[in-house]
GROMACS .gro file of C-alpha atoms in nm:
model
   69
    1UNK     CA    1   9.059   7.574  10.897
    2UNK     CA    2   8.866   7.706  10.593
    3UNK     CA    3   8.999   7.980  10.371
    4UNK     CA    4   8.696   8.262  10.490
    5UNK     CA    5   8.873   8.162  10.882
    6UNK     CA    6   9.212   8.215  10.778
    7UNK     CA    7   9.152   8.526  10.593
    8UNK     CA    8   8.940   8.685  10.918
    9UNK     CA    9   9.268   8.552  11.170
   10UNK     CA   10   9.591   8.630  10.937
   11UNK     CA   11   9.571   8.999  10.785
   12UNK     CA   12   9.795   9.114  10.543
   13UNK     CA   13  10.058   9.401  10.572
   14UNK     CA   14  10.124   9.633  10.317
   15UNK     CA   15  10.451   9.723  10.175
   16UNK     CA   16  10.660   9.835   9.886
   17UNK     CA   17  10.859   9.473   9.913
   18UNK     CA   18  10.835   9.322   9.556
   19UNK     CA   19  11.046   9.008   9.535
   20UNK     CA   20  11.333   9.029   9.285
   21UNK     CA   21  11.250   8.755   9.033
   22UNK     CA   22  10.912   8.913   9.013
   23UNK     CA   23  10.999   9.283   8.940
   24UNK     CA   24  11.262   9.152   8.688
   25UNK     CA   25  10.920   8.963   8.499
   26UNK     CA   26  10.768   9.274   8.549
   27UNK     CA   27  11.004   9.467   8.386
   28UNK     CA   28  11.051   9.202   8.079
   29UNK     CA   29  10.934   9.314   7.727
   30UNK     CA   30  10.961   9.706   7.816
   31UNK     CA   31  10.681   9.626   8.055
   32UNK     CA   32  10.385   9.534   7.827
   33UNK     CA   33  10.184   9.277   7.851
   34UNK     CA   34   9.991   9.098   8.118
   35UNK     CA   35  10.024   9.002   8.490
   36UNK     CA   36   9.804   8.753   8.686
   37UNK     CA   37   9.833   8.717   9.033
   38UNK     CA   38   9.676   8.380   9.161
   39UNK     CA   39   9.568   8.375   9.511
   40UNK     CA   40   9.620   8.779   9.557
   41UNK     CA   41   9.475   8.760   9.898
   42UNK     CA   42   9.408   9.123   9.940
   43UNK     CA   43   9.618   9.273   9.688
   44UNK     CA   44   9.971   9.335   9.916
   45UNK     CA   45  10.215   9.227   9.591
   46UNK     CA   46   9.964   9.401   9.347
   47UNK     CA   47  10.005   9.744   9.584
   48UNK     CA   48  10.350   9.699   9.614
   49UNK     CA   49  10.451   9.669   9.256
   50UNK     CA   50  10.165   9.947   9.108
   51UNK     CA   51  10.358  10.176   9.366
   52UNK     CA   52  10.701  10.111   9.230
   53UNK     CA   53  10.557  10.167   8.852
   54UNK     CA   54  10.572   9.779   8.796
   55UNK     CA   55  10.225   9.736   8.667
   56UNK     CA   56  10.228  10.112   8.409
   57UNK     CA   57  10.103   9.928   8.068
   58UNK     CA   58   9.992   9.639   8.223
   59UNK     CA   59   9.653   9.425   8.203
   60UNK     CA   60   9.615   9.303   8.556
   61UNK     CA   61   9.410   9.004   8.693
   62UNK     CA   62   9.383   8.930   9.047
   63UNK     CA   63   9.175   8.633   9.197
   64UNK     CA   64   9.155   8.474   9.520
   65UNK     CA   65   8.974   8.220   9.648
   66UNK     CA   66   8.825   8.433   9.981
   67UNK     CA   67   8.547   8.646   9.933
   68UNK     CA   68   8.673   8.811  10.288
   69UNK     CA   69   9.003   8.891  10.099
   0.00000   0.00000   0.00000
């Protein structure tokens, strides 16, 4: 199955869930600096962590290989 097929038959779910060892990162070096998130699919970590303040002072990136997601 190609990624554009995948993207169309597995949505994504939105939620406030940030995994532990990743808001810890976050919160590393008062919270400056920059985040990449490789293979963001359509942006469910990057929502959840801008809505618990993760991301305040942060340069975000965010690529994905689907143009769908």
């Amino acid at each position: 199955m190609d990624i554009e097929q995948y993207a169309k038959m597995s949505p994504q779910y939105y939620s406030r869930y940030v995994p532990r060892i990743l808001e810890q990162q976050l919160l590393r070096n008062n919270g400056e600096g920059n985040f990449l998130d490789c293979g963001c699919g359509d942006g469910a970590i990057l929502y959840a962590s801008k809505r618990k303040g993760l991301l305040i002072r942060k340069k975000v990136f965010a690529v994905d290989f689907s143009t769908t997601r």
